[in-house]
Amino acid sequence: MQGIRDRVLVTGGAGFIGSHLCDRLIEAGHEVICVDNFYSSDKTNIQHLLGNPRFELIRHDVTFPLYLEVDRIYHLACPASPIHYQRDPVQTTKTAVHGSINMLGLAKRTGARILLASTSEVYGDPTVHPQTEDYWGNVNPIGPRACYDEGKRAAETLFFDYRRQHQLDIKVVRIFNTYGPRMHPQDGRVVSNFIVSALTGKPLTIYGDGSQTRSFCYVDDLVNGLMKMMESGDDVQGPINLGNPGEFTIAELAREVIAAVGEDPGIDYFPLPQDDPMQRQPDITRAREILGWEPKVPLADGLRPTIDQLRGRVAEAAQGR
Ligand code: NAD
Ligand code: UDP
C-alpha cells in the first residue's frame, strides 16, 4: 500500500545514482533503507544521511536473501562502470541474476512495487539508431561486457516472468549514460575520467579514434525519471528508456570537458576495448508520452557541478584524506 510515507528500499543506494535517489526520497518524506555491499562505492555519498532518523544503512550483498518490510523497492545494486563490472565478472552476473531473484522474492512476499534499473547495454552495439524499446539488441553473449549486458537482460526476463507468473507490480527502466556529482574519481567511466585528467593536468584518454557516440544524462533528470516511473499507473511496466537524446562523439565530449575545466593537457589515444558500442542514443518517445518526462539539463550545464565536486574529491585525495 502506498501511504504518504512509504518504506522505500534502495539497493545500491550508496552508489552514484542511488545516493541521489536516497536524497530525493528523504526530501519527499519517505523512510529509506539503503542496502549496499560497497563493491563499487563507500560511505562518502551517503555520509550526510547517516544521522537522519528516516534513513537506515544496511551493509548487505543482494546475492543473498534479505528479509525486510517495505512498500517500494528501487533495485539499483550492480556495478555499472566497465572496469568495475569486469573486475569480477562472475560476481557481476550473480549480482544481476541472484540479486534480482532475491529482490523479486522480497517484493513477492511483501507485495511491494519493484523497479529495475536496467541499462542501454541491453541493446549491445546497436544496429538500430536511435534505440527504441522494441529493439532486441545486438549483444555478444561471450565477450567481456556480457557479464553486465546479459546479466541485465536476464534480470529483465526475471522481472517480466515474475509479473506473468506471480502478478508482481514491476517497473523496468533502461538507463542511458548518466553523469553528475558523486561519481567516484576512480569510477573509470568517460565523464569522470576526462574531468579528473583535466583537473590533474594529465592527457585525456580517448579509447579508439573518439568517433563512437554516447548520450549523457544529468543525474537529477535521471532521478526524476526513476521516481516518475515508480509512481506511474498500474498498467505501466516498461521497459522505458531514460536518457538524454543529445548525442556526442567521445572526441566532442573531450573538447567540452577541456573547455569547461579551462585546462588543456592534450589527448592520448588507446585501443578501443572489445565490443565497445559505436553509437548510442535513446529514443525517449515512450518516456515523454507515458511518464511526461524529458531531461532538462544540457551537457555544458551538467558538467559544471560535476567538475566542482570532482575538484573537491581530487584535492582531498591529494591531501591524503
Ligand atoms: P555505482 O557503481 O556507483 O552504484 C552501484 C552500487 O551498487 C554501488 O554502491 C555498489 O557498491 C552496489 N553494489 C554492487 N553490487 C552489489 C551487491 N551484490 N549487493 C549490494 N550492493 C551492490 O553505479 P551507478 O552508476 O550508480 O549505477 C546504479 C544502477 O544504475 C546500476 O544498476 C547500473 O547498472 C544502472 N545504470 C547506470 C548507468 C549510468 O550511466 N550511471 C547507466 C545504465 C544503468
Ligand atoms: N572511454 C574513453 N576514455 C575513457 C573512458 C571511456 O574514450 O577514459 C570511451 C569508452 O571506450 C566508450 C565511451 O567512452 O566508448 C563510454 O565509456 P563508459 O565506460 O563511460 O561507458 P559505456 O561504454 O558503458 O557506455
Tab-separated table of N, CA and C in Angstrom, residues 24-115:
chain	number	residue	atom	x	y	z
A	24	ARG	N	16.504	12.323	-2.603
A	24	ARG	CA	15.203	12.788	-3.092
A	24	ARG	C	14.055	12.106	-2.344
A	25	LEU	N	14.224	10.843	-2.008
A	25	LEU	CA	13.166	10.120	-1.289
A	25	LEU	C	13.049	10.633	0.146
A	26	ILE	N	14.175	10.940	0.761
A	26	ILE	CA	14.149	11.525	2.111
A	26	ILE	C	13.467	12.895	2.057
A	27	GLU	N	13.832	13.712	1.062
A	27	GLU	CA	13.210	15.041	0.894
A	27	GLU	C	11.699	14.916	0.730
A	28	ALA	N	11.267	13.841	0.060
A	28	ALA	CA	9.827	13.640	-0.183
A	28	ALA	C	9.110	13.080	1.049
A	29	GLY	N	9.857	12.835	2.127
A	29	GLY	CA	9.223	12.449	3.392
A	29	GLY	C	9.169	10.951	3.657
A	30	HIS	N	9.830	10.158	2.824
A	30	HIS	CA	9.760	8.703	2.991
A	30	HIS	C	10.793	8.190	3.994
A	31	GLU	N	10.582	6.929	4.428
A	31	GLU	CA	11.617	6.212	5.174
A	31	GLU	C	12.439	5.456	4.154
A	32	VAL	N	13.746	5.600	4.222
A	32	VAL	CA	14.610	4.995	3.209
A	32	VAL	C	15.552	3.981	3.847
A	33	ILE	N	15.543	2.786	3.294
A	33	ILE	CA	16.509	1.765	3.699
A	33	ILE	C	17.473	1.582	2.531
A	34	CYS	N	18.728	1.905	2.779
A	34	CYS	CA	19.760	1.793	1.744
A	34	CYS	C	20.534	0.501	1.992
A	35	VAL	N	20.543	-0.361	0.989
A	35	VAL	CA	21.272	-1.632	1.095
A	35	VAL	C	22.422	-1.602	0.096
A	36	ASP	N	23.629	-1.859	0.580
A	36	ASP	CA	24.797	-1.810	-0.311
A	36	ASP	C	25.909	-2.657	0.289
A	37	ASN	N	26.684	-3.303	-0.576
A	37	ASN	CA	27.858	-4.042	-0.072
A	37	ASN	C	29.165	-3.303	-0.371
A	38	PHE	N	29.053	-2.080	-0.880
A	38	PHE	CA	30.200	-1.202	-1.151
A	38	PHE	C	31.187	-1.824	-2.142
A	39	TYR	N	30.670	-2.621	-3.058
A	39	TYR	CA	31.523	-3.221	-4.088
A	39	TYR	C	32.165	-2.133	-4.952
A	40	SER	N	31.382	-1.111	-5.334
A	40	SER	CA	31.935	-0.046	-6.180
A	40	SER	C	31.660	1.330	-5.574
A	41	SER	N	31.568	1.382	-4.242
A	41	SER	CA	31.312	2.664	-3.576
A	41	SER	C	31.851	2.575	-2.159
A	42	ASP	N	31.661	3.663	-1.404
A	42	ASP	CA	31.952	3.638	0.029
A	42	ASP	C	30.881	4.511	0.681
A	43	LYS	N	31.094	4.924	1.941
A	43	LYS	CA	30.019	5.668	2.617
A	43	LYS	C	29.998	7.155	2.269
A	44	THR	N	30.967	7.612	1.470
A	44	THR	CA	31.081	9.052	1.215
A	44	THR	C	29.765	9.662	0.717
A	45	ASN	N	29.119	9.025	-0.241
A	45	ASN	CA	27.933	9.609	-0.899
A	45	ASN	C	26.718	9.687	0.014
A	46	ILE	N	26.711	8.894	1.096
A	46	ILE	CA	25.524	8.882	1.958
A	46	ILE	C	25.855	9.316	3.394
A	47	GLN	N	27.111	9.753	3.583
A	47	GLN	CA	27.576	10.191	4.912
A	47	GLN	C	26.591	11.182	5.536
A	48	HIS	N	26.134	12.146	4.725
A	48	HIS	CA	25.273	13.226	5.231
A	48	HIS	C	23.896	12.714	5.656
A	49	LEU	N	23.541	11.489	5.264
A	49	LEU	CA	22.213	10.958	5.616
A	49	LEU	C	22.257	10.084	6.868
A	50	LEU	N	23.468	9.730	7.310
A	50	LEU	CA	23.581	8.694	8.348
A	50	LEU	C	22.899	9.079	9.667
A	51	GLY	N	22.815	10.363	9.979
A	51	GLY	CA	22.179	10.774	11.242
A	51	GLY	C	20.677	10.988	11.117
A	52	ASN	N	20.140	10.824	9.910
A	52	ASN	CA	18.712	11.104	9.703
A	52	ASN	C	17.861	9.933	10.212
A	53	PRO	N	16.880	10.217	11.112
A	53	PRO	CA	16.095	9.116	11.673
A	53	PRO	C	15.255	8.368	10.636
A	54	ARG	N	15.026	8.963	9.472
A	54	ARG	CA	14.267	8.248	8.427
A	54	ARG	C	15.177	7.516	7.446
A	55	PHE	N	16.500	7.500	7.741
A	55	PHE	CA	17.445	6.817	6.837
A	55	PHE	C	18.149	5.689	7.584
A	56	GLU	N	18.229	4.538	6.943
A	56	GLU	CA	18.889	3.386	7.547
A	56	GLU	C	19.824	2.766	6.511
A	57	LEU	N	21.036	2.449	6.942
A	57	LEU	CA	22.013	1.829	6.049
A	57	LEU	C	22.261	0.388	6.480
A	58	ILE	N	22.152	-0.532	5.523
A	58	ILE	CA	22.437	-1.941	5.810
A	58	ILE	C	23.525	-2.412	4.863
A	59	ARG	N	24.635	-2.898	5.412
A	59	ARG	CA	25.676	-3.486	4.554
A	59	ARG	C	25.241	-4.913	4.230
A	60	HIS	N	24.959	-5.155	2.973
A	60	HIS	CA	24.423	-6.459	2.586
A	60	HIS	C	24.687	-6.679	1.102
A	61	ASP	N	24.993	-7.920	0.755
A	61	ASP	CA	25.198	-8.303	-0.639
A	61	ASP	C	23.875	-8.897	-1.154
A	62	VAL	N	23.304	-8.296	-2.195
A	62	VAL	CA	21.970	-8.726	-2.650
A	62	VAL	C	21.960	-10.128	-3.270
A	63	THR	N	23.138	-10.723	-3.473
A	63	THR	CA	23.132	-12.111	-3.955
A	63	THR	C	22.685	-13.069	-2.840
A	64	PHE	N	22.539	-12.529	-1.614
A	64	PHE	CA	21.984	-13.313	-0.503
A	64	PHE	C	20.591	-12.776	-0.166
A	65	PRO	N	19.691	-13.644	0.292
A	65	PRO	CA	18.323	-13.191	0.579
A	65	PRO	C	18.284	-12.113	1.660
A	66	LEU	N	17.222	-11.339	1.610
A	66	LEU	CA	17.063	-10.214	2.540
A	66	LEU	C	15.620	-10.188	3.007
A	67	TYR	N	15.415	-10.078	4.284
A	67	TYR	CA	14.044	-10.050	4.835
A	67	TYR	C	13.793	-8.702	5.483
A	68	LEU	N	12.899	-7.925	4.873
A	68	LEU	CA	12.542	-6.590	5.363
A	68	LEU	C	11.061	-6.388	5.070
A	69	GLU	N	10.464	-5.377	5.689
A	69	GLU	CA	9.083	-5.000	5.346
A	69	GLU	C	9.155	-3.669	4.609
A	70	VAL	N	8.811	-3.666	3.342
A	70	VAL	CA	8.905	-2.429	2.544
A	70	VAL	C	7.712	-2.302	1.602
A	71	ASP	N	7.492	-1.046	1.124
A	71	ASP	CA	6.398	-0.772	0.181
A	71	ASP	C	6.885	-0.603	-1.250
A	72	ARG	N	8.126	-0.132	-1.377
A	72	ARG	CA	8.702	0.163	-2.696
A	72	ARG	C	10.139	-0.338	-2.707
A	73	ILE	N	10.570	-0.895	-3.851
A	73	ILE	CA	11.968	-1.330	-3.992
A	73	ILE	C	12.524	-0.734	-5.284
A	74	TYR	N	13.531	0.106	-5.138
A	74	TYR	CA	14.316	0.537	-6.303
A	74	TYR	C	15.544	-0.360	-6.337
A	75	HIS	N	15.628	-1.218	-7.366
A	75	HIS	CA	16.714	-2.197	-7.401
A	75	HIS	C	17.832	-1.703	-8.324
A	76	LEU	N	18.832	-1.073	-7.705
A	76	LEU	CA	19.948	-0.479	-8.463
A	76	LEU	C	21.257	-1.223	-8.243
A	77	ALA	N	21.319	-2.133	-7.265
A	77	ALA	CA	22.606	-2.731	-6.900
A	77	ALA	C	23.215	-3.472	-8.080
A	78	CYS	N	24.356	-2.996	-8.523
A	78	CYS	CA	25.118	-3.627	-9.616
A	78	CYS	C	26.234	-2.656	-10.002
A	79	PRO	N	27.465	-3.132	-10.115
A	79	PRO	CA	28.497	-2.214	-10.624
A	79	PRO	C	28.139	-1.810	-12.052
A	80	ALA	N	28.380	-0.531	-12.397
A	80	ALA	CA	27.921	-0.028	-13.691
A	80	ALA	C	29.063	0.372	-14.617
A	81	SER	N	30.237	0.596	-14.063
A	81	SER	CA	31.368	1.008	-14.891
A	81	SER	C	32.091	-0.234	-15.428
A	82	PRO	N	32.456	-0.245	-16.730
A	82	PRO	CA	33.115	-1.441	-17.276
A	82	PRO	C	34.291	-1.931	-16.424
A	83	ILE	N	35.138	-1.023	-15.926
A	83	ILE	CA	36.295	-1.535	-15.149
A	83	ILE	C	35.833	-2.228	-13.874
A	84	HIS	N	34.738	-1.791	-13.295
A	84	HIS	CA	34.241	-2.439	-12.069
A	84	HIS	C	33.504	-3.731	-12.394
A	85	TYR	N	32.636	-3.704	-13.405
A	85	TYR	CA	31.864	-4.943	-13.631
A	85	TYR	C	32.722	-6.029	-14.273
A	86	GLN	N	33.858	-5.649	-14.879
A	86	GLN	CA	34.741	-6.668	-15.460
A	86	GLN	C	35.797	-7.164	-14.464
A	87	ARG	N	35.885	-6.506	-13.294
A	87	ARG	CA	36.889	-6.923	-12.291
A	87	ARG	C	36.568	-8.310	-11.755
A	88	ASP	N	35.271	-8.582	-11.545
A	88	ASP	CA	34.845	-9.879	-11.017
A	88	ASP	C	33.564	-10.245	-11.774
A	89	PRO	N	33.730	-10.676	-13.048
A	89	PRO	CA	32.549	-10.850	-13.905
A	89	PRO	C	31.546	-11.868	-13.377
A	90	VAL	N	32.041	-12.913	-12.709
A	90	VAL	CA	31.100	-13.912	-12.183
A	90	VAL	C	30.220	-13.267	-11.102
A	91	GLN	N	30.850	-12.458	-10.247
A	91	GLN	CA	30.067	-11.756	-9.221
A	91	GLN	C	29.082	-10.780	-9.875
A	92	THR	N	29.463	-10.165	-11.003
A	92	THR	CA	28.550	-9.233	-11.687
A	92	THR	C	27.292	-9.968	-12.155
A	93	THR	N	27.495	-11.143	-12.781
A	93	THR	CA	26.321	-11.902	-13.232
A	93	THR	C	25.488	-12.352	-12.034
A	94	LYS	N	26.185	-12.788	-10.965
A	94	LYS	CA	25.428	-13.197	-9.765
A	94	LYS	C	24.622	-12.028	-9.214
A	95	THR	N	25.233	-10.843	-9.187
A	95	THR	CA	24.520	-9.669	-8.665
A	95	THR	C	23.284	-9.389	-9.517
A	96	ALA	N	23.467	-9.441	-10.844
A	96	ALA	CA	22.338	-9.130	-11.730
A	96	ALA	C	21.237	-10.193	-11.611
A	97	VAL	N	21.629	-11.468	-11.557
A	97	VAL	CA	20.632	-12.547	-11.616
A	97	VAL	C	20.156	-12.940	-10.209
A	98	HIS	N	21.086	-13.413	-9.351
A	98	HIS	CA	20.669	-13.805	-7.993
A	98	HIS	C	20.108	-12.595	-7.245
A	99	GLY	N	20.764	-11.443	-7.458
A	99	GLY	CA	20.296	-10.230	-6.769
A	99	GLY	C	18.863	-9.905	-7.157
A	100	SER	N	18.558	-10.032	-8.450
A	100	SER	CA	17.189	-9.734	-8.895
A	100	SER	C	16.213	-10.774	-8.351
A	101	ILE	N	16.618	-12.060	-8.362
A	101	ILE	CA	15.720	-13.098	-7.823
A	101	ILE	C	15.415	-12.811	-6.352
A	102	ASN	N	16.450	-12.442	-5.595
A	102	ASN	CA	16.219	-12.176	-4.169
A	102	ASN	C	15.311	-10.967	-3.953
A	103	MET	N	15.518	-9.905	-4.742
A	103	MET	CA	14.699	-8.704	-4.560
A	103	MET	C	13.270	-8.938	-5.058
A	104	LEU	N	13.133	-9.733	-6.129
A	104	LEU	CA	11.780	-10.083	-6.598
A	104	LEU	C	11.074	-10.959	-5.563
A	105	GLY	N	11.835	-11.839	-4.921
A	105	GLY	CA	11.249	-12.660	-3.853
A	105	GLY	C	10.769	-11.799	-2.693
A	106	LEU	N	11.561	-10.781	-2.374
A	106	LEU	CA	11.165	-9.847	-1.309
A	106	LEU	C	9.882	-9.104	-1.719
A	107	ALA	N	9.826	-8.683	-2.990
A	107	ALA	CA	8.632	-7.978	-3.485
A	107	ALA	C	7.415	-8.901	-3.452
A	108	LYS	N	7.643	-10.169	-3.771
A	108	LYS	CA	6.526	-11.130	-3.793
A	108	LYS	C	5.972	-11.325	-2.387
A	109	ARG	N	6.878	-11.469	-1.412
A	109	ARG	CA	6.436	-11.723	-0.034
A	109	ARG	C	5.729	-10.504	0.567
A	110	THR	N	6.261	-9.290	0.246
A	110	THR	CA	5.725	-8.081	0.888
A	110	THR	C	4.625	-7.418	0.060
A	111	GLY	N	4.512	-7.784	-1.226
A	111	GLY	CA	3.575	-7.083	-2.109
A	111	GLY	C	4.088	-5.725	-2.547
A	112	ALA	N	5.383	-5.495	-2.380
A	112	ALA	CA	5.962	-4.190	-2.745
A	112	ALA	C	6.041	-4.037	-4.261
A	113	ARG	N	5.925	-2.804	-4.702
A	113	ARG	CA	6.208	-2.487	-6.110
A	113	ARG	C	7.727	-2.454	-6.280
A	114	ILE	N	8.231	-2.976	-7.401
A	114	ILE	CA	9.689	-3.065	-7.578
A	114	ILE	C	10.109	-2.546	-8.939
A	115	LEU	N	11.141	-1.691	-8.929
A	115	LEU	CA	11.666	-1.085	-10.160
A	115	LEU	C	13.079	-1.583	-10.409
